[in-house]
Coordinates of C-alpha atoms in Angstrom, one line a residue:
Chain A
M208 CA 95.5 33.2 74.5
N209 CA 92.4 32.6 72.4
L210 CA 90.4 35.1 70.6
A211 CA 88.1 36.0 73.4
D212 CA 91.0 36.7 75.7
G213 CA 92.5 39.0 73.1
V214 CA 89.3 40.9 72.6
Q215 CA 89.0 41.3 76.4
L216 CA 92.5 42.5 76.7
V217 CA 92.1 45.0 73.9
S218 CA 88.8 46.3 75.2
L219 CA 90.3 46.6 78.7
A220 CA 93.2 48.6 77.3
L221 CA 90.9 50.9 75.3
L222 CA 88.5 51.4 78.2
S223 CA 91.2 52.1 80.7
A224 CA 92.8 54.6 78.3
M225 CA 89.5 56.3 77.8
M226 CA 88.7 56.3 81.6
L227 CA 92.1 57.7 82.7
G228 CA 92.2 60.3 80.0
A229 CA 88.7 61.5 80.7
A230 CA 89.4 61.6 84.4
L231 CA 92.6 63.6 83.9
G232 CA 90.6 65.9 81.7
V233 CA 88.0 66.3 84.5
V234 CA 90.6 67.3 86.9
L235 CA 93.0 69.3 84.8
L236 CA 90.9 71.3 82.3
T237 CA 90.1 74.9 83.1
N238 CA 86.7 75.0 81.6
V239 CA 84.3 73.3 84.0
V240 CA 81.8 72.5 81.2
Y241 CA 84.3 70.4 79.4
S242 CA 85.0 68.7 82.8
A243 CA 81.4 67.9 83.2
F244 CA 81.1 66.3 79.8
L245 CA 84.3 64.4 80.3
L246 CA 82.9 63.1 83.5
G247 CA 80.2 61.5 81.5
G248 CA 82.9 59.8 79.4
T249 CA 84.5 58.5 82.6
F250 CA 81.2 57.1 83.8
I251 CA 80.6 55.4 80.5
S252 CA 84.1 53.9 80.4
V253 CA 83.6 52.6 83.9
A254 CA 80.3 51.0 82.8
G255 CA 82.2 49.3 80.0
L256 CA 84.7 48.0 82.5
Y257 CA 81.7 46.6 84.5
L258 CA 80.6 44.8 81.4
L259 CA 84.1 43.2 81.2
L260 CA 83.6 42.1 84.8
N261 CA 80.5 40.1 84.0
A262 CA 78.1 42.6 85.6
D263 CA 75.5 43.7 83.2
F264 CA 73.0 44.9 85.7
V265 CA 75.4 47.2 87.5
A266 CA 76.7 48.5 84.2
F267 CA 73.2 49.4 83.2
A268 CA 72.6 51.0 86.6
Q269 CA 75.8 53.0 86.2
V270 CA 74.8 54.4 82.9
L271 CA 71.3 55.1 84.1
I272 CA 72.1 56.7 87.4
Y273 CA 75.5 58.3 86.8
V274 CA 75.3 59.4 83.3
G275 CA 71.6 60.0 83.3
A276 CA 71.1 61.5 86.7
V277 CA 74.3 62.7 88.3
N278 CA 76.0 64.0 85.3
V279 CA 72.9 65.9 84.1
L280 CA 72.5 67.3 87.6
I281 CA 76.1 68.5 87.6
I282 CA 75.6 70.1 84.2
F283 CA 72.4 71.9 85.5
A284 CA 74.4 73.1 88.5
I285 CA 77.1 74.5 86.3
M286 CA 74.4 76.3 84.3
L287 CA 72.9 77.7 87.4
V288 CA 76.1 79.0 88.9
N289 CA 77.4 80.1 85.5
K290 CA 79.6 83.0 86.6
R291 CA 82.6 83.8 84.7
Q292 CA 85.2 84.8 87.2
D293 CA 88.9 84.5 87.3
F294 CA 90.0 83.0 90.6
A295 CA 92.6 85.1 92.3
P296 CA 95.8 83.2 92.5
V297 CA 96.7 82.0 96.0
A298 CA 100.1 82.9 97.4
K299 CA 102.4 79.8 97.2
G300 CA 99.7 78.0 95.3
W301 CA 102.3 75.7 93.6
I302 CA 103.3 74.2 97.0
R303 CA 99.9 72.8 97.4
K304 CA 99.8 71.4 93.9
A305 CA 103.2 69.9 94.2
A306 CA 102.5 68.4 97.6
T307 CA 99.2 66.9 96.4
A308 CA 100.9 65.5 93.3
V309 CA 103.6 63.9 95.5
V310 CA 101.1 62.5 97.9
C311 CA 98.9 61.1 95.1
L312 CA 101.8 59.5 93.3
G313 CA 103.0 58.0 96.6
L314 CA 99.6 56.6 97.3
F315 CA 99.4 55.2 93.8
A316 CA 102.8 53.5 94.1
L317 CA 101.8 52.1 97.5
L318 CA 98.6 50.7 96.3
T319 CA 100.2 49.3 93.2
T320 CA 102.8 47.5 95.1
M321 CA 100.2 46.2 97.6
V322 CA 98.1 44.9 94.7
L323 CA 101.0 43.2 93.0
V324 CA 102.5 41.7 96.1
T325 CA 99.3 40.3 97.7
P326 CA 98.5 36.7 96.8
W327 CA 94.9 37.0 95.9
A328 CA 92.7 34.0 96.6
L329 CA 91.2 33.8 93.1
S330 CA 88.1 31.8 92.9
P331 CA 88.4 28.9 90.4
E332 CA 84.9 29.0 89.1
M333 CA 83.6 31.5 86.6
G334 CA 80.6 33.7 87.5
A335 CA 77.4 33.3 85.6
A336 CA 76.7 36.7 84.2
A337 CA 73.1 36.0 83.3
G338 CA 72.2 34.8 86.8
A339 CA 73.8 37.8 88.6
I340 CA 70.7 39.9 88.6
V341 CA 68.7 37.1 90.2
T342 CA 71.4 36.8 92.9
I343 CA 71.4 40.5 93.5
G344 CA 67.7 40.5 93.9
Q345 CA 67.8 37.7 96.4
H346 CA 70.5 39.5 98.4
F347 CA 68.4 42.6 98.4
F348 CA 65.4 41.0 99.9
T349 CA 67.0 38.5 102.3
D350 CA 70.2 39.4 104.0
Y351 CA 70.6 43.0 102.8
L352 CA 67.0 44.0 103.4
L353 CA 67.7 46.5 106.2
P354 CA 70.4 48.4 104.2
F355 CA 68.1 48.4 101.2
E356 CA 65.2 50.0 103.2
L357 CA 67.7 52.4 104.8
A358 CA 68.9 53.4 101.4
S359 CA 65.4 54.2 100.4
I360 CA 64.8 56.3 103.5
L361 CA 68.2 58.1 102.9
L362 CA 67.2 58.8 99.3
L363 CA 63.9 60.4 100.6
M364 CA 65.9 62.5 103.1
A365 CA 68.3 63.6 100.4
L366 CA 65.4 64.5 98.2
V367 CA 63.8 66.7 100.9
G368 CA 67.1 68.1 101.9
A369 CA 68.1 69.1 98.4
I370 CA 64.8 70.8 97.8
I371 CA 65.0 72.7 101.1
L372 CA 68.6 73.8 100.6
A373 CA 68.2 74.9 97.0
R374 CA 64.8 76.6 97.5
R375 CA 64.8 80.4 97.4
E376 CA 63.5 82.0 100.6
F377 CA 61.0 84.7 100.3
L378 CA 62.0 87.3 102.9
L379 CA 59.5 89.9 104.2
E380 CA 61.3 92.9 103.0
E381 CA 61.7 95.6 105.6
P382 CA 63.2 98.8 104.2
E383 CA 66.2 98.9 106.5
L384 CA 66.7 95.2 106.1
A385 CA 66.6 95.4 102.4
T386 CA 69.7 97.4 102.1
E387 CA 71.9 95.1 104.0
Q388 CA 70.2 92.1 102.5
R389 CA 71.0 93.2 99.0
V390 CA 74.6 92.4 99.4
L391 CA 74.0 88.8 100.1
T392 CA 71.4 88.0 97.5
L393 CA 72.1 86.5 94.1
P394 CA 72.2 89.0 91.2
E395 CA 69.4 87.4 89.2
R396 CA 66.1 88.3 87.9
P397 CA 63.2 88.2 90.4
R398 CA 60.9 85.4 89.7
E399 CA 57.6 86.1 88.0
L400 CA 55.0 84.7 90.4
A401 CA 52.0 84.9 88.1
G402 CA 53.7 83.8 84.9
A403 CA 55.4 80.8 86.2
A404 CA 53.6 77.5 86.1
P405 CA 52.8 76.2 89.6
G406 CA 54.5 72.9 89.0
A407 CA 57.7 74.3 87.7
S408 CA 60.4 74.1 90.3
D409 CA 62.8 76.9 91.2
R410 CA 65.5 75.5 89.0
T411 CA 63.6 75.8 85.8
T412 CA 62.4 79.3 86.5
T413 CA 65.7 80.6 87.7
T414 CA 67.2 82.5 84.9
N415 CA 70.8 82.5 84.1
P416 CA 72.6 84.7 86.6
S417 CA 75.2 85.8 84.1
D418 CA 72.9 87.8 82.0
Q419 CA 72.4 90.2 84.9
N420 CA 76.1 90.2 85.7
N421 CA 77.4 91.6 82.5
Chain B
M152 CA 96.5 38.7 86.3
Q153 CA 93.3 40.4 85.2
L154 CA 92.3 41.3 88.8
Q155 CA 95.5 43.3 89.3
Y156 CA 94.8 45.4 86.1
F157 CA 91.4 46.4 87.5
L158 CA 92.8 47.2 91.0
I159 CA 95.6 49.3 89.6
L160 CA 93.1 51.1 87.4
A161 CA 90.9 51.8 90.3
A162 CA 93.9 53.1 92.3
A163 CA 94.9 55.4 89.5
L164 CA 91.3 56.8 89.3
F165 CA 91.2 57.3 93.1
C166 CA 94.5 59.2 93.1
I167 CA 93.2 61.4 90.2
G168 CA 90.1 62.0 92.3
I169 CA 92.2 63.0 95.4
Y170 CA 94.3 65.4 93.3
G171 CA 91.2 67.1 91.9
L172 CA 89.5 67.2 95.3
I173 CA 92.4 69.1 96.8
N174 CA 93.4 71.3 94.0
S175 CA 90.1 72.5 92.5
R176 CA 89.0 76.0 93.0
N177 CA 85.6 75.5 91.5
A178 CA 83.1 73.9 94.0
V179 CA 81.3 71.9 91.3
R180 CA 84.6 70.4 90.2
V181 CA 85.2 69.3 93.8
L182 CA 82.0 67.4 93.6
M183 CA 83.0 65.9 90.3
S184 CA 86.2 64.7 91.9
V185 CA 84.3 63.1 94.7
E186 CA 82.3 61.2 92.1
L187 CA 85.5 60.0 90.5
M188 CA 86.7 58.6 93.8
L189 CA 83.4 56.8 94.4
N190 CA 83.7 55.3 91.0
A191 CA 87.1 54.0 91.8
V192 CA 85.8 52.3 94.9
N193 CA 83.0 50.8 92.9
L194 CA 85.5 49.5 90.4
N195 CA 87.4 47.8 93.2
L196 CA 84.2 46.3 94.6
M197 CA 83.2 44.9 91.2
A198 CA 86.7 43.5 90.5
F199 CA 86.7 41.7 93.8
S200 CA 83.1 40.5 93.2
N201 CA 84.0 39.0 89.9
Y202 CA 87.4 37.4 90.7
L203 CA 87.1 36.4 94.3
D204 CA 83.3 35.8 94.9
P205 CA 81.7 35.0 91.6
I206 CA 78.9 32.8 93.0
D207 CA 77.0 35.1 95.3
V208 CA 78.0 38.5 94.0
K209 CA 78.0 40.5 97.1
G210 CA 80.3 43.1 95.6
Q211 CA 77.7 44.0 93.1
V212 CA 75.2 44.5 95.9
F213 CA 77.5 46.9 97.6
T214 CA 78.2 48.7 94.4
V215 CA 74.4 49.3 93.9
F216 CA 74.3 50.7 97.4
V217 CA 77.3 53.0 96.7
I218 CA 75.6 54.2 93.5
A219 CA 72.5 55.1 95.4
I220 CA 74.4 56.9 98.1
A221 CA 76.4 58.7 95.5
A222 CA 73.3 60.0 93.8
A223 CA 72.0 61.3 97.1
E224 CA 75.3 62.9 97.8
A225 CA 75.4 64.6 94.4
A226 CA 71.9 66.0 94.9
V227 CA 72.6 67.4 98.4
G228 CA 76.1 68.6 97.5
L229 CA 74.9 70.5 94.5
A230 CA 72.1 72.0 96.5
I231 CA 74.7 73.2 99.1
V232 CA 76.8 74.7 96.3
L233 CA 73.8 76.6 95.0
A234 CA 73.0 77.9 98.5
I235 CA 76.5 79.0 99.0
Y236 CA 76.6 80.7 95.6
R237 CA 73.4 82.6 96.6
N238 CA 75.0 83.8 99.8
R239 CA 78.6 84.5 98.7
D240 CA 78.1 85.2 95.0
T241 CA 81.1 83.0 94.1
V242 CA 82.0 79.4 93.6
D243 CA 85.7 79.8 94.6
M244 CA 86.6 77.3 97.3
E245 CA 89.2 79.7 98.7
Q246 CA 86.5 82.2 99.7
F247 CA 84.3 79.7 101.5
N248 CA 85.7 80.4 104.9
L249 CA 82.5 80.9 106.8
L250 CA 83.4 78.3 109.4
K251 CA 87.1 78.6 109.2
W252 CA 88.0 81.2 111.7

């Protein structure tokens, strides 16, 4: 084992400890804000593991998309649905927890034995890390062109769908409808139509719901 | 031996994601668990791409696709959570029984 292998092994151990600890924190912590920030830690650790796997472009995309977009989106969603409530305990809730833990540990043991038993056909040659992005680009525009374009269409559909789903509907308020509608609406401040900038989306003008709650 | 490390790591991350997916009461945390599972799959793909197919790195191509789909999924999922929160005034997964019975 030379120096580079030692450095690789140590960084692998550090990154895996960070990743597993942050992932356990995401799942097990009670405060969902801590979970969201630890999720960012998990994503960054996974990006470091990608760097260990000679994939600099995908590591960069991971940091850019997951940490920069998905995690920020999740934190915004947490701020939008910021409602402090204590969940009512479910009857026999521990059975589900225990059963899930048993199933997860069993699945992990199964996968681990499968990984260790299988004789992997390891490729003898080493990958060129610098040329990977060129190869990825060639794949995108030759043999994976159709999935590439389909992904762009799907992203457009997700964009439109997310806007339509998250948009607030303006109902024509009839007096007898308003009483039964009030039960289902969100307790939040009504939006100022004149004051808001026309380009501002619903999310930025939506006030924190919790200040109306308490 | 390095390949097995990454595969076991991905398996552990996937199992943590499954545990969080089933046991979370908060709907946003369920989405976070789904992201964890997607990351585990990505790690698998990247490990296979590096150790079994280092010349034409098809695993990295698939990983980029999965990242794109995961971003779309996160946007739509969080929009659905917002819509449900507007209607039901809660994020408790136990009370989302509109389509249950």
